[in-house]
Every structure is written in C-alpha cells, then in structure tokens.
PDB file of C-alpha atoms and ligand atoms in Angstrom:
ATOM      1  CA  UNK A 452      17.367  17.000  -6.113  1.00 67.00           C
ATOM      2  CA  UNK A 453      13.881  15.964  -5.372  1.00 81.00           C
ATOM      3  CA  UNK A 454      13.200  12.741  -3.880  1.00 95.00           C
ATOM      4  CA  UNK A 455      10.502  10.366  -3.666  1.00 97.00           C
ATOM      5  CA  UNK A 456       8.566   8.752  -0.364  1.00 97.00           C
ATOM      6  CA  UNK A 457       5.838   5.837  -0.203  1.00 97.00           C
ATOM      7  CA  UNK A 458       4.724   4.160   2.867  1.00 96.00           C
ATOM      8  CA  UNK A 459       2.620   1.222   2.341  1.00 96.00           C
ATOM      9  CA  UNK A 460       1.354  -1.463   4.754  1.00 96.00           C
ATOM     10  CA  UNK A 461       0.858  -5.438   4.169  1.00 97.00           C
ATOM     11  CA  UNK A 462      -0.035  -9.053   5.594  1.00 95.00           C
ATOM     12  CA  UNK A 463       1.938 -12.059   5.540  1.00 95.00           C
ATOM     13  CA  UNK A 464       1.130 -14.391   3.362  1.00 96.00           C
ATOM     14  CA  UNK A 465      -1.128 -16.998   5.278  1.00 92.00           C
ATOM     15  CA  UNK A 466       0.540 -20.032   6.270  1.00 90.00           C
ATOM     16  CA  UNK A 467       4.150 -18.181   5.906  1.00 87.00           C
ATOM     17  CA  UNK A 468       6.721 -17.751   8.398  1.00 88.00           C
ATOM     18  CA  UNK A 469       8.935 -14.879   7.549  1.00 91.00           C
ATOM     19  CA  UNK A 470      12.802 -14.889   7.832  1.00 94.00           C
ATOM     20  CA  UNK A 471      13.243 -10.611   8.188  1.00 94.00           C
ATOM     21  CA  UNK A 472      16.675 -10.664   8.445  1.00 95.00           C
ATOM     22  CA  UNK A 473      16.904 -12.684   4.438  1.00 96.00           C
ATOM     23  CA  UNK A 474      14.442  -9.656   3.237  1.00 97.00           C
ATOM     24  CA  UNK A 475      16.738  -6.873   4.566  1.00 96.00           C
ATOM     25  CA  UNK A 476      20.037  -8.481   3.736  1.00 96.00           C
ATOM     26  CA  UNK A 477      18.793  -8.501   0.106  1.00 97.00           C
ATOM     27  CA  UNK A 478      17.242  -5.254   0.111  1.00 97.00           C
ATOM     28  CA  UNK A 479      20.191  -3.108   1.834  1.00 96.00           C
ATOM     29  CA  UNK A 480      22.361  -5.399  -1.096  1.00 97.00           C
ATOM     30  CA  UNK A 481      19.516  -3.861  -3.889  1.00 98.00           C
ATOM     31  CA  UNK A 482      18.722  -0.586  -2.741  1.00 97.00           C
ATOM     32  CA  UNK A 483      22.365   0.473  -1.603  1.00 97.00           C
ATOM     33  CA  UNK A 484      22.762   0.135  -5.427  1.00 97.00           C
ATOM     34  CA  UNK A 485      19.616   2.060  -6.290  1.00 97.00           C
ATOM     35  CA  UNK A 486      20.275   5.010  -4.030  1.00 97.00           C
ATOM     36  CA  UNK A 487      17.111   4.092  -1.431  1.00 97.00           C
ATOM     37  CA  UNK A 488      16.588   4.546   1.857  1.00 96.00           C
ATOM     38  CA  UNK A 489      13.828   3.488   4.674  1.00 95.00           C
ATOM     39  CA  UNK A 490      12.654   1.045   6.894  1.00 94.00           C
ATOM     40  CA  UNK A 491      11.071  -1.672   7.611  1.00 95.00           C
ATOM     41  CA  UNK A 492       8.529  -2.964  10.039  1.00 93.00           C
ATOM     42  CA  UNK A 493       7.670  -6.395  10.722  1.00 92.00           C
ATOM     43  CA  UNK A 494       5.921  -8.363  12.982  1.00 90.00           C
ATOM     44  CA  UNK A 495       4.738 -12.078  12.713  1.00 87.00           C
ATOM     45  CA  UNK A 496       1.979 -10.621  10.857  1.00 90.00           C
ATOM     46  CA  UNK A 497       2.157  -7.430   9.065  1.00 93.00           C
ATOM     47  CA  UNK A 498       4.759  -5.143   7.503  1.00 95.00           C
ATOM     48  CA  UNK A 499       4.877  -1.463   7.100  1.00 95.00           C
ATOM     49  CA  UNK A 500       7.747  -0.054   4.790  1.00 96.00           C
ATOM     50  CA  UNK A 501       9.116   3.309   4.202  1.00 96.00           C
ATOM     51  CA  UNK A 502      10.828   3.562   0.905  1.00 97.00           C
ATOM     52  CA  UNK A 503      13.013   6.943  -0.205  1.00 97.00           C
ATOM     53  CA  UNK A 504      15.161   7.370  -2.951  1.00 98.00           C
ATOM     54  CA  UNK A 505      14.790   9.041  -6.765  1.00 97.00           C
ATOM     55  CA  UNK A 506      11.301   8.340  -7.961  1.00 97.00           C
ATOM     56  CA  UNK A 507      11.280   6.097 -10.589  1.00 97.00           C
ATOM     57  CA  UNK A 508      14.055   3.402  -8.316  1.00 98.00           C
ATOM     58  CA  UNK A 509      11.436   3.826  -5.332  1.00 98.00           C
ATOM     59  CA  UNK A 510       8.522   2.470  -7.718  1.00 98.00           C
ATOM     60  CA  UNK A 511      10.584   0.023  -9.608  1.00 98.00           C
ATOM     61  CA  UNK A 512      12.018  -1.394  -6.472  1.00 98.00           C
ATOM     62  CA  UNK A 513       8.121  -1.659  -4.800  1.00 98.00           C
ATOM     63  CA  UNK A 514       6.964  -2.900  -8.471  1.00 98.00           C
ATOM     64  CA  UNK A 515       9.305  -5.514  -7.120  1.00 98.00           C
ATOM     65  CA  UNK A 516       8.252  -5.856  -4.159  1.00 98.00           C
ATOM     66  CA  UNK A 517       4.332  -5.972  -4.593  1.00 98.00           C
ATOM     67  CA  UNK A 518       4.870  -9.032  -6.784  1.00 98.00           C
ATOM     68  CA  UNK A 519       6.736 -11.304  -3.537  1.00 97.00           C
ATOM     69  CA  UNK A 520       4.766 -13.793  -2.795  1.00 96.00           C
ATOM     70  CA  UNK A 521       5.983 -13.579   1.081  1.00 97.00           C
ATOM     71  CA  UNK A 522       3.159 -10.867   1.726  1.00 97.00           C
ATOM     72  CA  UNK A 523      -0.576  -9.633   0.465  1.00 97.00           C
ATOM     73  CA  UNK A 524      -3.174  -6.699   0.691  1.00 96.00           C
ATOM     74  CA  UNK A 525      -0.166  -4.356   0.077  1.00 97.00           C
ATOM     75  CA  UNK A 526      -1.879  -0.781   0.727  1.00 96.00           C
ATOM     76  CA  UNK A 527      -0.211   2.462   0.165  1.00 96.00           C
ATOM     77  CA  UNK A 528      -0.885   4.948   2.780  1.00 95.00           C
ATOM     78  CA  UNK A 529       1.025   7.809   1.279  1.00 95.00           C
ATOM     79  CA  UNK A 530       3.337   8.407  -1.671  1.00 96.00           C
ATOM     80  CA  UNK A 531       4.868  11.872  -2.005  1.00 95.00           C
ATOM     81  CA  UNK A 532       7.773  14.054  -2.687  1.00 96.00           C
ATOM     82  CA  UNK A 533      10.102  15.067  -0.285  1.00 96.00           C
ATOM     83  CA  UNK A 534      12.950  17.877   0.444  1.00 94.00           C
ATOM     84  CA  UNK A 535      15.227  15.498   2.033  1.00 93.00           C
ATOM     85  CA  UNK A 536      15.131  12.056   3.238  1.00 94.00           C
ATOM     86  CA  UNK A 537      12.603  11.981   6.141  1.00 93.00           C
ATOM     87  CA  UNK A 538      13.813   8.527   7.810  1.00 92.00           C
ATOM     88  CA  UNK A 539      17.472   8.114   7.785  1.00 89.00           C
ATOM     89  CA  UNK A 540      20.195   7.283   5.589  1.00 90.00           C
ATOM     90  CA  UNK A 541      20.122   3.499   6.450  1.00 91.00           C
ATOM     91  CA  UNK A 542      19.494   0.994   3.477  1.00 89.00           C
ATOM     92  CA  UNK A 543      16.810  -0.246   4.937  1.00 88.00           C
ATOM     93  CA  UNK A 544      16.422   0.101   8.694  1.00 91.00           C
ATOM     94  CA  UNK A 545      14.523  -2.582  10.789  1.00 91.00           C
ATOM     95  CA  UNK A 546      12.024  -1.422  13.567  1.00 88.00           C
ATOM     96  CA  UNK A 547      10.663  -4.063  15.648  1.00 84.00           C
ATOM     97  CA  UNK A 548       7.450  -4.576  18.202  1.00 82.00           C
ATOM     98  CA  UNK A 549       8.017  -2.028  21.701  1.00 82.00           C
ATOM     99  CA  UNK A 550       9.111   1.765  21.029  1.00 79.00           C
ATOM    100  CA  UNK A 551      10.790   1.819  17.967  1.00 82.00           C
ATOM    101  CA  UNK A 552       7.270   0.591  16.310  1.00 85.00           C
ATOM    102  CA  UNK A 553       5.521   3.068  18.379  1.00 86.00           C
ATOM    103  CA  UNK A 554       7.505   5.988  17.439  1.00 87.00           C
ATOM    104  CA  UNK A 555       7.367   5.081  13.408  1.00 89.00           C
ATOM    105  CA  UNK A 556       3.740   4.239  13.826  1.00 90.00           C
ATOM    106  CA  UNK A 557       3.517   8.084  14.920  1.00 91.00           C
ATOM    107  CA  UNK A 558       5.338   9.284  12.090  1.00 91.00           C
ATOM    108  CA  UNK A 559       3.303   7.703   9.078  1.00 92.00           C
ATOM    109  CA  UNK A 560       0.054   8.406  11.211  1.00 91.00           C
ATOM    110  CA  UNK A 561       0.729  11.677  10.486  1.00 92.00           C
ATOM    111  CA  UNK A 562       1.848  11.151   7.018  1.00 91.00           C
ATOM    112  CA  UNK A 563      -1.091   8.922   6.222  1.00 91.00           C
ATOM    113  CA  UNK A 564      -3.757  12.088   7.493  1.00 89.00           C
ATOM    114  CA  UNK A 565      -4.159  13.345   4.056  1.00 88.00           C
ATOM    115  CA  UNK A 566      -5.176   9.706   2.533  1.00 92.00           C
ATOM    116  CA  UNK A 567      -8.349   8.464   1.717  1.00 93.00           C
ATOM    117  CA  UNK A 568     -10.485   7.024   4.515  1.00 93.00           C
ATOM    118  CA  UNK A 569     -10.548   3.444   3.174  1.00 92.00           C
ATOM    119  CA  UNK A 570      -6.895   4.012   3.569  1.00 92.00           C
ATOM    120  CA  UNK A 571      -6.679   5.570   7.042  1.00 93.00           C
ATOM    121  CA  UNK A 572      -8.975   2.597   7.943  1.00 91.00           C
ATOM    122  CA  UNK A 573      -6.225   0.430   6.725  1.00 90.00           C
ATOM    123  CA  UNK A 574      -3.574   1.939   8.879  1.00 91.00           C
ATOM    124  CA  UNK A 575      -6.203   2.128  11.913  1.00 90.00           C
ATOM    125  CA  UNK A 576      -6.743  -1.602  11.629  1.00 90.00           C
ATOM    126  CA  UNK A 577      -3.105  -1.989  11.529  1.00 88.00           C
ATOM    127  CA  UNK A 578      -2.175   0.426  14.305  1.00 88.00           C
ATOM    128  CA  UNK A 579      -5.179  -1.813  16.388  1.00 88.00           C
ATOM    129  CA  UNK A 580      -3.399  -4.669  16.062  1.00 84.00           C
ATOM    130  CA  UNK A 581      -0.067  -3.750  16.882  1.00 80.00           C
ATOM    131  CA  UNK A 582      -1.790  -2.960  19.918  1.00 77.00           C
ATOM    132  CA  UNK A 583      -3.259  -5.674  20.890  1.00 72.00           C
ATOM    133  CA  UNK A 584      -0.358  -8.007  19.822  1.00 67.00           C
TER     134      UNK A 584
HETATM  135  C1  FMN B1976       8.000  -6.781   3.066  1.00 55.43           C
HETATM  136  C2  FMN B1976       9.070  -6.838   2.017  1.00 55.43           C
HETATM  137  C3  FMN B1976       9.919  -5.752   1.856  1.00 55.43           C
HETATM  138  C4  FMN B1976      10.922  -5.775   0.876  1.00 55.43           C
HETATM  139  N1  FMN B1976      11.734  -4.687   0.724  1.00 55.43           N
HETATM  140  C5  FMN B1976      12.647  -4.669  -0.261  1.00 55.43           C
HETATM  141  C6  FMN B1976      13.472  -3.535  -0.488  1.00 55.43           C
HETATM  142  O1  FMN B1976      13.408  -2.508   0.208  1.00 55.43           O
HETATM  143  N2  FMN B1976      14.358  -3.598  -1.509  1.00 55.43           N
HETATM  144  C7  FMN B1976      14.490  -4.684  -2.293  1.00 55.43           C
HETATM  145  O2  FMN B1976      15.312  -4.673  -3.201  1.00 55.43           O
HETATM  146  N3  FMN B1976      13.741  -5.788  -2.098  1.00 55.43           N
HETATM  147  C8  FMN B1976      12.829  -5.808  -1.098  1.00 55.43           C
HETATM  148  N4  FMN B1976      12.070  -6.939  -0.906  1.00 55.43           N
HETATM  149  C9  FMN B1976      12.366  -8.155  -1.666  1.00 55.43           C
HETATM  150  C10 FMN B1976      11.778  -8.110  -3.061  1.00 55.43           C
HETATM  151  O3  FMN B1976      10.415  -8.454  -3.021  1.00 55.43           O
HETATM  152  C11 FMN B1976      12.524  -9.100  -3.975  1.00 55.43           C
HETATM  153  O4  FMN B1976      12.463 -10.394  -3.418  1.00 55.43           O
HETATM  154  C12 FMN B1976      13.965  -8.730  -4.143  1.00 55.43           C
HETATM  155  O5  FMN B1976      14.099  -7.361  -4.413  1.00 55.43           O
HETATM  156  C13 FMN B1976      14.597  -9.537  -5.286  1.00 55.43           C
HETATM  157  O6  FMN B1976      15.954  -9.238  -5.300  1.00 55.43           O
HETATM  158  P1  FMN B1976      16.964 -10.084  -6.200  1.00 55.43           P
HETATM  159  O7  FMN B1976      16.439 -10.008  -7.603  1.00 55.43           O
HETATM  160  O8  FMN B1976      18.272  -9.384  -5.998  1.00 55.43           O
HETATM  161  O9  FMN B1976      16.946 -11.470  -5.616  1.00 55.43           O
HETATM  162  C14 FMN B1976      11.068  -6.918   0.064  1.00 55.43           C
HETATM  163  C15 FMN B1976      10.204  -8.001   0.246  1.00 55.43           C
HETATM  164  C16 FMN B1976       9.211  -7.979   1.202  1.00 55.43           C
HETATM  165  C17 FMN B1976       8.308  -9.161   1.384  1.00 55.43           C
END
C-alpha cells in the first residue's frame, strides 16, 4: 500500500519552555492508533518532524499539529510518497542534539534537495543553528 512522508521544520513558541517527553507520550498514544510513524527532533529551540503513515492520517494528524500553540513558522521541507516507511517503525522516535541529530539532519538534507529555495533556506538556517548551538 502506498504511504505518505512530510518533513517539516518549526520554532518554539517565544517565551515557551517545552516539556518533549508530554508531546511524544501523546503522540505515540495518537498515532499508534492512526497507523504513523516518525520522529521527532527537538532542541530548546526548534523542531524538525518526520511523519509516515496513510496519507490522509499523516495530514490530519499535522492539521493537528500546525494549530499547537507550543510552536510557529512551521515549514514543510518535503511531502511525498513513499514505498515503505523510510524512518522506522517507532510511533514517534525522539532524536536529540550530538549524532543522532546529525545523522537525521543528513537524511532530510537530502530529502529536502528537490524543494524550493525559500525552503532549502529554511532548512539551511536550521541546519546553521544546530551548529552553532
Ligand atoms: C512539535 C510537535 C509535534 C507533535 N507531534 C505529534 C504527533 O506526531 N502526533 C500527534 O498526535 N500529536 C502531535 N503533537 C501534538 C498535537 O499538536 C496535539 O496537541 C495532540 O495531537 C492533541 O492530542 P489529543 O487530542 O489526544 O490531546 C505534536 C505537537 C508538537 C508541538
């Protein structure tokens, strides 16, 4: 069956401190039940989610989650169909600052190459300041 991808970035909301672990408890809870997969990045200031799963749960669940008030500037970097699921089967994995970040930041670069250039500036900018965090 096909299956759905889209990779978008974000900021946190000014003035917010984010609890990560109460945003993955209650997405592994939701998308278990939809049938998605992906992962999650997050540092103090910016997120970058994969999200996998039938087409039409992957955009009602990020319908969803464009609305939270706990981030902003949500930009999608790449939305697409895929074979198979491309990063894992976990409910929502959880990659953190140091390799793991590195390694998924090296992944959507690659996924994000066919995007427009406002939105491989986007990425850019974020991929700059993971660095210099
Ligand atoms: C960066 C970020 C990523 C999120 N990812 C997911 C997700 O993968 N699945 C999900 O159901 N909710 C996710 N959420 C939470 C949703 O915005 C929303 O709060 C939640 O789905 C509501 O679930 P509930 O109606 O069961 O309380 C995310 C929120 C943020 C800020």
């Amino acid at each position: 069956m096909a299956m759905f991808q889209l990779v978008y970035v974000s900021s946190v909301a000014s003035g917010r401190t984010i609890d990560v672990r109460e945003i993955l408890a209650v997405s592994r809870r939701n998308n278990r039940i939809a049938g998605l997969t992906g992962m999650l990045y997050a540092d103090s200031r910016r997120f970058l989610q994969v999200l996998e799963g039938d087409e039409r749960d992957v955009m009602a669940t990020f319908e969803r989650i464009k609305a939270d008030p706990r981030h902003r500037a949500v930009v999608v970097l790449s939305r697409r169909e895929i074979a198979e699921r491309e990063f894992g089967a976990w409910e929502m994995a959880h990659a953190e600052p140091g390799h793991d970040a590195d390694a998924l930041l090296a992944r959507v670069d690659a996924l994000a190459s066919g995007a427009s250039a406002a939105v491989r500036a986007t990425f850019a900018g974020f991929v700059e300041a993971r660095r210099a965090a």
